N, CA, C and O atoms as CSV, one atom per row, in Angstrom:
chain,resi,resn,atom,element,x,y,z
A,1,GLY,N,N,-0.288,-2.777,5.265
A,1,GLY,CA,C,0.776,-3.761,5.275
A,1,GLY,C,C,1.706,-3.557,6.519
A,1,GLY,O,O,1.578,-2.605,7.287
A,2,THR,N,N,2.618,-4.500,6.644
A,2,THR,CA,C,3.584,-4.439,7.726
A,2,THR,C,C,4.989,-4.473,7.160
A,2,THR,O,O,5.336,-5.310,6.326
A,3,ILE,N,N,5.807,-3.503,7.657
A,3,ILE,CA,C,7.236,-3.484,7.229
A,3,ILE,C,C,7.954,-4.641,7.811
A,3,ILE,O,O,7.993,-4.781,9.033
A,4,ILE,N,N,8.557,-5.526,6.960
A,4,ILE,CA,C,9.310,-6.635,7.544
A,4,ILE,C,C,10.773,-6.580,7.300
A,4,ILE,O,O,11.525,-7.357,7.887
A,5,SER,N,N,11.219,-5.669,6.435
A,5,SER,CA,C,12.656,-5.350,6.208
A,5,SER,C,C,12.719,-4.011,5.487
A,5,SER,O,O,11.702,-3.360,5.249
A,6,ASP,N,N,13.946,-3.620,5.145
A,6,ASP,CA,C,14.090,-2.256,4.492
A,6,ASP,C,C,13.563,-2.250,3.075
A,6,ASP,O,O,13.429,-1.174,2.492
A,7,ARG,N,N,13.257,-3.393,2.491
A,7,ARG,CA,C,12.752,-3.443,1.102
A,7,ARG,C,C,11.480,-4.195,0.948
A,7,ARG,O,O,10.933,-4.217,-0.155
A,8,PHE,N,N,10.943,-4.844,2.019
A,8,PHE,CA,C,9.771,-5.710,1.889
A,8,PHE,C,C,8.615,-5.298,2.812
A,8,PHE,O,O,8.840,-4.958,3.974
A,9,ILE,N,N,7.411,-5.328,2.307
A,9,ILE,CA,C,6.197,-5.066,3.017
A,9,ILE,C,C,5.311,-6.343,2.879
A,9,ILE,O,O,5.082,-6.829,1.771
A,10,LEU,N,N,4.829,-6.862,4.014
A,10,LEU,CA,C,3.910,-7.958,3.996
A,10,LEU,C,C,2.490,-7.415,4.008
A,10,LEU,O,O,2.152,-6.609,4.875
A,11,THR,N,N,1.659,-7.830,3.078
A,11,THR,CA,C,0.324,-7.310,2.957
A,11,THR,C,C,-0.657,-8.366,2.426
A,11,THR,O,O,-0.303,-9.534,2.265
A,12,ALA,N,N,-1.857,-7.943,2.167
A,12,ALA,CA,C,-2.869,-8.868,1.658
A,12,ALA,C,C,-2.855,-8.719,0.113
A,12,ALA,O,O,-2.698,-7.626,-0.432
A,13,SER,N,N,-3.028,-9.873,-0.553
A,13,SER,CA,C,-3.109,-9.844,-2.039
A,13,SER,C,C,-4.264,-9.054,-2.519
A,13,SER,O,O,-4.155,-8.387,-3.548
A,14,HIS,N,N,-5.394,-9.089,-1.820
A,14,HIS,CA,C,-6.581,-8.347,-2.307
A,14,HIS,C,C,-6.378,-6.863,-2.437
A,14,HIS,O,O,-7.116,-6.180,-3.148
A,15,CYS,N,N,-5.359,-6.359,-1.736
A,15,CYS,CA,C,-5.080,-4.880,-1.783
A,15,CYS,C,C,-4.737,-4.455,-3.184
A,15,CYS,O,O,-4.802,-3.262,-3.480
A,16,PHE,N,N,-4.377,-5.360,-4.059
A,16,PHE,CA,C,-3.941,-5.018,-5.410
A,16,PHE,C,C,-5.038,-5.161,-6.456
A,16,PHE,O,O,-4.803,-5.010,-7.655
A,17,TYR,N,N,-6.243,-5.454,-5.973
A,17,TYR,CA,C,-7.402,-5.630,-6.862
A,17,TYR,C,C,-8.351,-4.490,-6.635
A,17,TYR,O,O,-8.288,-3.794,-5.621
A,18,GLY,N,N,-9.269,-4.300,-7.630
A,18,GLY,CA,C,-10.229,-3.232,-7.571
A,18,GLY,C,C,-11.273,-3.478,-6.478
A,18,GLY,O,O,-11.109,-4.348,-5.623
A,19,ASN,N,N,-12.311,-2.717,-6.529
A,19,ASN,CA,C,-13.368,-2.746,-5.515
A,19,ASN,C,C,-14.180,-4.070,-5.535
A,19,ASN,O,O,-14.803,-4.432,-4.537
A,20,SER,N,N,-14.163,-4.785,-6.685
A,20,SER,CA,C,-14.955,-5.991,-6.813
A,20,SER,C,C,-13.999,-7.183,-6.767
A,20,SER,O,O,-12.889,-7.146,-7.298
A,21,LYS,N,N,-14.479,-8.239,-6.109
A,21,LYS,CA,C,-13.624,-9.461,-6.066
A,21,LYS,C,C,-13.332,-10.023,-7.458
A,21,LYS,O,O,-12.349,-10.738,-7.652
A,22,LEU,N,N,-14.153,-9.709,-8.379
A,22,LEU,CA,C,-14.016,-10.254,-9.733
A,22,LEU,C,C,-13.175,-9.278,-10.668
A,22,LEU,O,O,-12.802,-9.620,-11.790
A,23,GLN,N,N,-12.925,-8.107,-10.142
A,23,GLN,CA,C,-12.207,-7.111,-10.948
A,23,GLN,C,C,-10.726,-7.484,-11.080
A,23,GLN,O,O,-10.173,-8.115,-10.179
A,24,GLY,N,N,-10.100,-7.119,-12.143
A,24,GLY,CA,C,-8.699,-7.470,-12.380
A,24,GLY,C,C,-7.733,-6.687,-11.480
A,24,GLY,O,O,-8.127,-5.757,-10.777
A,25,MET,N,N,-6.446,-7.095,-11.525
A,25,MET,CA,C,-5.450,-6.478,-10.659
A,25,MET,C,C,-5.134,-5.066,-11.126
A,25,MET,O,O,-5.123,-4.818,-12.332
A,26,GLU,N,N,-4.881,-4.146,-10.231
A,26,GLU,CA,C,-4.451,-2.796,-10.540
A,26,GLU,C,C,-3.090,-2.857,-11.139
A,26,GLU,O,O,-2.300,-3.697,-10.708
A,27,PRO,N,N,-2.734,-2.020,-12.121
A,27,PRO,CA,C,-1.369,-1.986,-12.660
A,27,PRO,C,C,-0.382,-1.557,-11.659
A,27,PRO,O,O,-0.561,-0.507,-11.043
A,28,ILE,N,N,0.666,-2.310,-11.450
A,28,ILE,CA,C,1.655,-2.023,-10.406
A,28,ILE,C,C,2.310,-0.618,-10.614
A,28,ILE,O,O,2.535,0.072,-9.619
A,29,PRO,N,N,2.627,-0.163,-11.868
A,29,PRO,CA,C,3.188,1.181,-11.984
A,29,PRO,C,C,2.292,2.279,-11.459
A,29,PRO,O,O,2.803,3.349,-11.128
A,30,LYS,N,N,0.969,2.081,-11.360
A,30,LYS,CA,C,0.062,3.098,-10.883
A,30,LYS,C,C,0.102,3.169,-9.329
A,30,LYS,O,O,-0.325,4.170,-8.755
A,31,LEU,N,N,0.590,2.156,-8.679
A,31,LEU,CA,C,0.547,2.070,-7.225
A,31,LEU,C,C,1.858,2.548,-6.617
A,31,LEU,O,O,2.896,2.599,-7.276
A,32,LYS,N,N,1.773,2.905,-5.308
A,32,LYS,CA,C,2.940,3.266,-4.554
A,32,LYS,C,C,2.686,2.887,-3.143
A,32,LYS,O,O,1.532,2.719,-2.748
A,33,ILE,N,N,3.741,2.741,-2.344
A,33,ILE,CA,C,3.656,2.435,-0.932
A,33,ILE,C,C,3.864,3.740,-0.172
A,33,ILE,O,O,4.823,4.460,-0.451
A,34,VAL,N,N,3.018,4.054,0.751
A,34,VAL,CA,C,3.140,5.278,1.579
A,34,VAL,C,C,3.408,4.810,3.020
A,34,VAL,O,O,2.533,4.223,3.657
A,35,LEU,N,N,4.631,5.074,3.530
A,35,LEU,CA,C,4.989,4.667,4.863
A,35,LEU,C,C,4.714,5.801,5.819
A,35,LEU,O,O,4.954,6.962,5.487
A,36,GLY,N,N,4.213,5.489,7.007
A,36,GLY,CA,C,3.934,6.446,8.036
A,36,GLY,C,C,2.573,7.097,7.859
A,36,GLY,O,O,2.249,8.073,8.535
A,37,ASP,N,N,1.783,6.556,6.951
A,37,ASP,CA,C,0.427,7.163,6.725
A,37,ASP,C,C,-0.649,6.220,7.247
A,37,ASP,O,O,-0.776,5.081,6.795
A,38,THR,N,N,-1.412,6.714,8.197
A,38,THR,CA,C,-2.494,5.883,8.775
A,38,THR,C,C,-3.875,6.452,8.570
A,38,THR,O,O,-4.882,5.841,8.928
A,39,ASP,N,N,-3.905,7.664,7.971
A,39,ASP,CA,C,-5.189,8.378,7.795
A,39,ASP,C,C,-5.185,8.839,6.333
A,39,ASP,O,O,-4.289,9.572,5.915
A,40,THR,N,N,-6.171,8.415,5.571
A,40,THR,CA,C,-6.228,8.758,4.183
A,40,THR,C,C,-6.372,10.281,3.957
A,40,THR,O,O,-6.109,10.770,2.858
A,41,CYS,N,N,-6.763,10.976,4.933
A,41,CYS,CA,C,-6.875,12.465,4.831
A,41,CYS,C,C,-5.489,13.133,4.831
A,41,CYS,O,O,-5.369,14.294,4.438
A,42,THR,N,N,-4.444,12.416,5.265
A,42,THR,CA,C,-3.124,13.026,5.305
A,42,THR,C,C,-2.254,12.603,4.116
A,42,THR,O,O,-1.076,12.957,4.073
A,43,ARG,N,N,-2.797,11.864,3.161
A,43,ARG,CA,C,-1.999,11.386,2.024
A,43,ARG,C,C,-1.322,12.514,1.237
A,43,ARG,O,O,-0.166,12.376,0.839
A,44,ASP,N,N,-1.999,13.580,1.017
A,44,ASP,CA,C,-1.471,14.736,0.298
A,44,ASP,C,C,-1.261,15.860,1.241
A,44,ASP,O,O,-2.221,16.472,1.709
A,45,LEU,N,N,-0.028,16.149,1.535
A,45,LEU,CA,C,0.287,17.195,2.538
A,45,LEU,C,C,-0.128,18.556,2.078
A,45,LEU,O,O,-0.239,19.475,2.890
A,46,ASN,N,N,-0.361,18.716,0.794
A,46,ASN,CA,C,-0.775,20.009,0.257
A,46,ASN,C,C,-2.312,20.154,0.273
A,46,ASN,O,O,-2.824,21.219,-0.072
A,47,GLU,N,N,-3.024,19.142,0.652
A,47,GLU,CA,C,-4.481,19.153,0.740
A,47,GLU,C,C,-4.943,20.172,1.774
A,47,GLU,O,O,-4.426,20.172,2.891
A,48,THR,N,N,-5.850,20.999,1.460
A,48,THR,CA,C,-6.360,21.961,2.446
A,48,THR,C,C,-6.971,21.252,3.608
A,48,THR,O,O,-6.779,21.677,4.747
A,49,SER,N,N,-7.704,20.182,3.377
A,49,SER,CA,C,-8.456,19.511,4.450
A,49,SER,C,C,-7.427,18.931,5.490
A,49,SER,O,O,-7.695,18.993,6.690
A,50,ALA,N,N,-6.326,18.402,5.073
A,50,ALA,CA,C,-5.350,17.881,6.004
A,50,ALA,C,C,-4.589,18.997,6.746
A,50,ALA,O,O,-4.280,18.902,7.934
A,51,ALA,N,N,-4.303,20.072,5.962
A,51,ALA,CA,C,-3.545,21.177,6.570
A,51,ALA,C,C,-4.343,21.940,7.604
A,51,ALA,O,O,-3.772,22.520,8.528
A,52,ASN,N,N,-5.657,21.946,7.460
A,52,ASN,CA,C,-6.497,22.734,8.350
A,52,ASN,C,C,-7.054,21.933,9.547
A,52,ASN,O,O,-7.726,22.470,10.427
A,53,ARG,N,N,-6.733,20.591,9.535
A,53,ARG,CA,C,-7.266,19.787,10.644
A,53,ARG,C,C,-6.489,20.091,11.926
A,53,ARG,O,O,-5.261,20.177,11.903
A,54,THR,N,N,-7.216,20.256,13.064
A,54,THR,CA,C,-6.535,20.577,14.317
A,54,THR,C,C,-6.218,19.304,15.135
A,54,THR,O,O,-5.522,19.387,16.147
A,55,ASP,N,N,-6.720,18.138,14.708
A,55,ASP,CA,C,-6.439,16.881,15.465
A,55,ASP,C,C,-5.181,16.169,14.966
A,55,ASP,O,O,-4.862,15.080,15.442
A,56,ILE,N,N,-4.461,16.772,14.009
A,56,ILE,CA,C,-3.246,16.134,13.460
A,56,ILE,C,C,-2.067,17.007,13.774
A,56,ILE,O,O,-2.023,18.184,13.416
A,57,SER,N,N,-1.094,16.403,14.462
A,57,SER,CA,C,0.091,17.205,14.783
A,57,SER,C,C,1.037,17.125,13.567
A,57,SER,O,O,0.882,16.245,12.720
A,58,PRO,N,N,2.012,18.045,13.483
A,58,PRO,CA,C,2.974,17.983,12.334
A,58,PRO,C,C,3.718,16.668,12.252
A,58,PRO,O,O,4.030,16.217,11.150
A,59,GLU,N,N,4.012,16.038,13.370
A,59,GLU,CA,C,4.721,14.779,13.401
A,59,GLU,C,C,3.916,13.659,12.737
A,59,GLU,O,O,4.481,12.729,12.161
A,60,ASP,N,N,2.580,13.765,12.829
A,60,ASP,CA,C,1.692,12.769,12.173
A,60,ASP,C,C,1.689,12.880,10.685
A,60,ASP,O,O,1.301,11.926,10.010
A,61,LEU,N,N,2.097,13.980,10.139
A,61,LEU,CA,C,2.076,14.232,8.707
A,61,LEU,C,C,3.350,13.703,8.037
A,61,LEU,O,O,3.490,13.802,6.818
A,62,THR,N,N,4.282,13.140,8.824
A,62,THR,CA,C,5.517,12.631,8.231
A,62,THR,C,C,5.206,11.341,7.514
A,62,THR,O,O,4.646,10.412,8.096
A,63,GLN,N,N,5.565,11.287,6.266
A,63,GLN,CA,C,5.371,10.092,5.451
A,63,GLN,C,C,6.402,9.992,4.378
A,63,GLN,O,O,6.976,11.001,3.968
A,64,GLN,N,N,6.656,8.776,3.904
A,64,GLN,CA,C,7.574,8.503,2.789
A,64,GLN,C,C,6.842,7.697,1.723
A,64,GLN,O,O,6.142,6.728,2.018
A,65,GLU,N,N,7.026,8.132,0.457
A,65,GLU,CA,C,6.429,7.400,-0.638
A,65,GLU,C,C,7.516,6.588,-1.307
A,65,GLU,O,O,8.635,7.065,-1.497
A,66,HIS,N,N,7.180,5.348,-1.667
A,66,HIS,CA,C,8.115,4.439,-2.330
A,66,HIS,C,C,7.458,3.790,-3.545
A,66,HIS,O,O,6.274,3.454,-3.528
A,67,GLU,N,N,8.241,3.626,-4.583
A,67,GLU,CA,C,7.780,2.882,-5.766
A,67,GLU,C,C,7.911,1.390,-5.518
A,67,GLU,O,O,8.764,0.942,-4.752
A,68,ILE,N,N,7.031,0.614,-6.194
A,68,ILE,CA,C,7.025,-0.844,-6.067
A,68,ILE,C,C,7.880,-1.417,-7.180
A,68,ILE,O,O,7.712,-1.073,-8.350
A,69,GLU,N,N,8.814,-2.311,-6.797
A,69,GLU,CA,C,9.575,-3.029,-7.807
A,69,GLU,C,C,8.820,-4.248,-8.264
A,69,GLU,O,O,8.731,-4.517,-9.462
A,70,THR,N,N,8.273,-4.993,-7.317
A,70,THR,CA,C,7.528,-6.182,-7.710
A,70,THR,C,C,6.587,-6.575,-6.559
A,70,THR,O,O,6.799,-6.200,-5.406
A,71,VAL,N,N,5.559,-7.329,-6.903
A,71,VAL,CA,C,4.687,-7.908,-5.874
A,71,VAL,C,C,4.680,-9.416,-6.048
A,71,VAL,O,O,4.447,-9.907,-7.153
A,72,ILE,N,N,4.930,-10.153,-4.986
A,72,ILE,CA,C,4.948,-11.604,-5.014
A,72,ILE,C,C,3.699,-12.092,-4.261
A,72,ILE,O,O,3.574,-11.925,-3.048
A,73,PHE,N,N,2.794,-12.694,-5.018
A,73,PHE,CA,C,1.548,-13.197,-4.459
A,73,PHE,C,C,1.745,-14.618,-4.059
A,73,PHE,O,O,2.550,-15.327,-4.664
A,74,HIS,N,N,1.041,-15.054,-3.065
A,74,HIS,CA,C,0.961,-16.486,-2.681
A,74,HIS,C,C,0.583,-17.301,-3.869
A,74,HIS,O,O,-0.355,-16.917,-4.567
A,75,TYR,N,N,1.226,-18.386,-4.159
A,75,TYR,CA,C,0.985,-19.194,-5.348
A,75,TYR,C,C,-0.485,-19.736,-5.325
A,75,TYR,O,O,-1.032,-20.013,-6.392
A,76,GLY,N,N,-1.101,-19.883,-4.190
A,76,GLY,CA,C,-2.441,-20.383,-4.056
A,76,GLY,C,C,-3.530,-19.347,-3.890
A,76,GLY,O,O,-4.675,-19.663,-3.568
A,77,TYR,N,N,-3.141,-18.087,-4.121
A,77,TYR,CA,C,-4.133,-17.025,-3.912
A,77,TYR,C,C,-5.350,-17.148,-4.824
A,77,TYR,O,O,-5.200,-17.357,-6.027
A,78,ASP,N,N,-6.536,-17.021,-4.273
A,78,ASP,CA,C,-7.797,-17.082,-4.998
A,78,ASP,C,C,-8.527,-15.776,-4.716
A,78,ASP,O,O,-9.000,-15.548,-3.602
A,79,ASN,N,N,-8.619,-14.915,-5.736
A,79,ASN,CA,C,-9.226,-13.591,-5.587
A,79,ASN,C,C,-10.704,-13.638,-5.300
A,79,ASN,O,O,-11.228,-12.756,-4.620
A,80,VAL,N,N,-11.395,-14.656,-5.806
A,80,VAL,CA,C,-12.849,-14.768,-5.547
A,80,VAL,C,C,-13.129,-15.252,-4.163
A,80,VAL,O,O,-13.929,-14.652,-3.446
A,81,ALA,N,N,-12.479,-16.344,-3.760
A,81,ALA,CA,C,-12.689,-16.902,-2.372
A,81,ALA,C,C,-11.838,-16.290,-1.309
A,81,ALA,O,O,-12.015,-16.584,-0.127
A,82,LEU,N,N,-10.879,-15.410,-1.711
A,82,LEU,CA,C,-9.923,-14.785,-0.824
A,82,LEU,C,C,-9.140,-15.822,-0.021
A,82,LEU,O,O,-8.932,-15.633,1.178
A,83,LEU,N,N,-8.719,-16.868,-0.625
A,83,LEU,CA,C,-7.881,-17.891,0.083
A,83,LEU,C,C,-6.402,-17.555,-0.193
A,83,LEU,O,O,-6.021,-17.124,-1.282
A,84,ASN,N,N,-5.616,-17.774,0.830
A,84,ASN,CA,C,-4.167,-17.553,0.734
A,84,ASN,C,C,-3.903,-16.055,0.421
A,84,ASN,O,O,-3.057,-15.721,-0.409
A,85,ASP,N,N,-4.623,-15.204,1.084
A,85,ASP,CA,C,-4.646,-13.787,0.766
A,85,ASP,C,C,-3.419,-13.061,1.416
A,85,ASP,O,O,-3.550,-12.319,2.389
A,86,VAL,N,N,-2.283,-13.310,0.848
A,86,VAL,CA,C,-1.017,-12.739,1.389
A,86,VAL,C,C,-0.113,-12.437,0.200
A,86,VAL,O,O,-0.096,-13.149,-0.805
A,87,ALA,N,N,0.663,-11.309,0.365
A,87,ALA,CA,C,1.591,-10.926,-0.713
A,87,ALA,C,C,2.770,-10.200,-0.079
A,87,ALA,O,O,2.647,-9.607,0.993
A,88,LEU,N,N,3.919,-10.256,-0.760
A,88,LEU,CA,C,5.120,-9.509,-0.412
A,88,LEU,C,C,5.324,-8.449,-1.455
A,88,LEU,O,O,5.287,-8.721,-2.655
A,89,VAL,N,N,5.545,-7.208,-0.982
A,89,VAL,CA,C,5.880,-6.106,-1.866
A,89,VAL,C,C,7.329,-5.773,-1.756
A,89,VAL,O,O,7.842,-5.563,-0.657
A,90,LYS,N,N,7.980,-5.723,-2.842
A,90,LYS,CA,C,9.405,-5.374,-2.824
A,90,LYS,C,C,9.505,-3.914,-3.355
A,90,LYS,O,O,9.042,-3.578,-4.445
A,91,LEU,N,N,10.131,-3.095,-2.519
A,91,LEU,CA,C,10.322,-1.672,-2.874
A,91,LEU,C,C,11.531,-1.507,-3.810
A,91,LEU,O,O,12.451,-2.323,-3.779
A,92,THR,N,N,11.531,-0.457,-4.640
A,92,THR,CA,C,12.621,-0.202,-5.578
A,92,THR,C,C,13.895,0.200,-4.784
A,92,THR,O,O,15.013,-0.015,-5.251
A,93,LYS,N,N,13.714,0.763,-3.626
A,93,LYS,CA,C,14.946,1.188,-2.842
A,93,LYS,C,C,14.549,1.085,-1.355
A,93,LYS,O,O,13.378,1.131,-0.978
A,94,PRO,N,N,15.602,0.944,-0.545
A,94,PRO,CA,C,15.300,0.841,0.928
A,94,PRO,C,C,14.630,2.104,1.491
A,94,PRO,O,O,14.325,2.163,2.682
């Protein structure tokens, strides 16, 4: 996603669905937004694999986790055809 304000992230609607186009939406309380994270290996700073990597500087491990207040999907979003695949995520706090 792309940060567009202190409480909103612009992203794709399909990011909230499972691995299959026909699978249902993931429960919002299960999800979180991780800012500053560009490598899935750095998601957990306590992970041995991330801590032992030599290609990651300490600055790259800086990240912030935020809870999601709500997700606003495009009214014309089609999960099967992936039409109007855009959503706004509102964070619980700035």
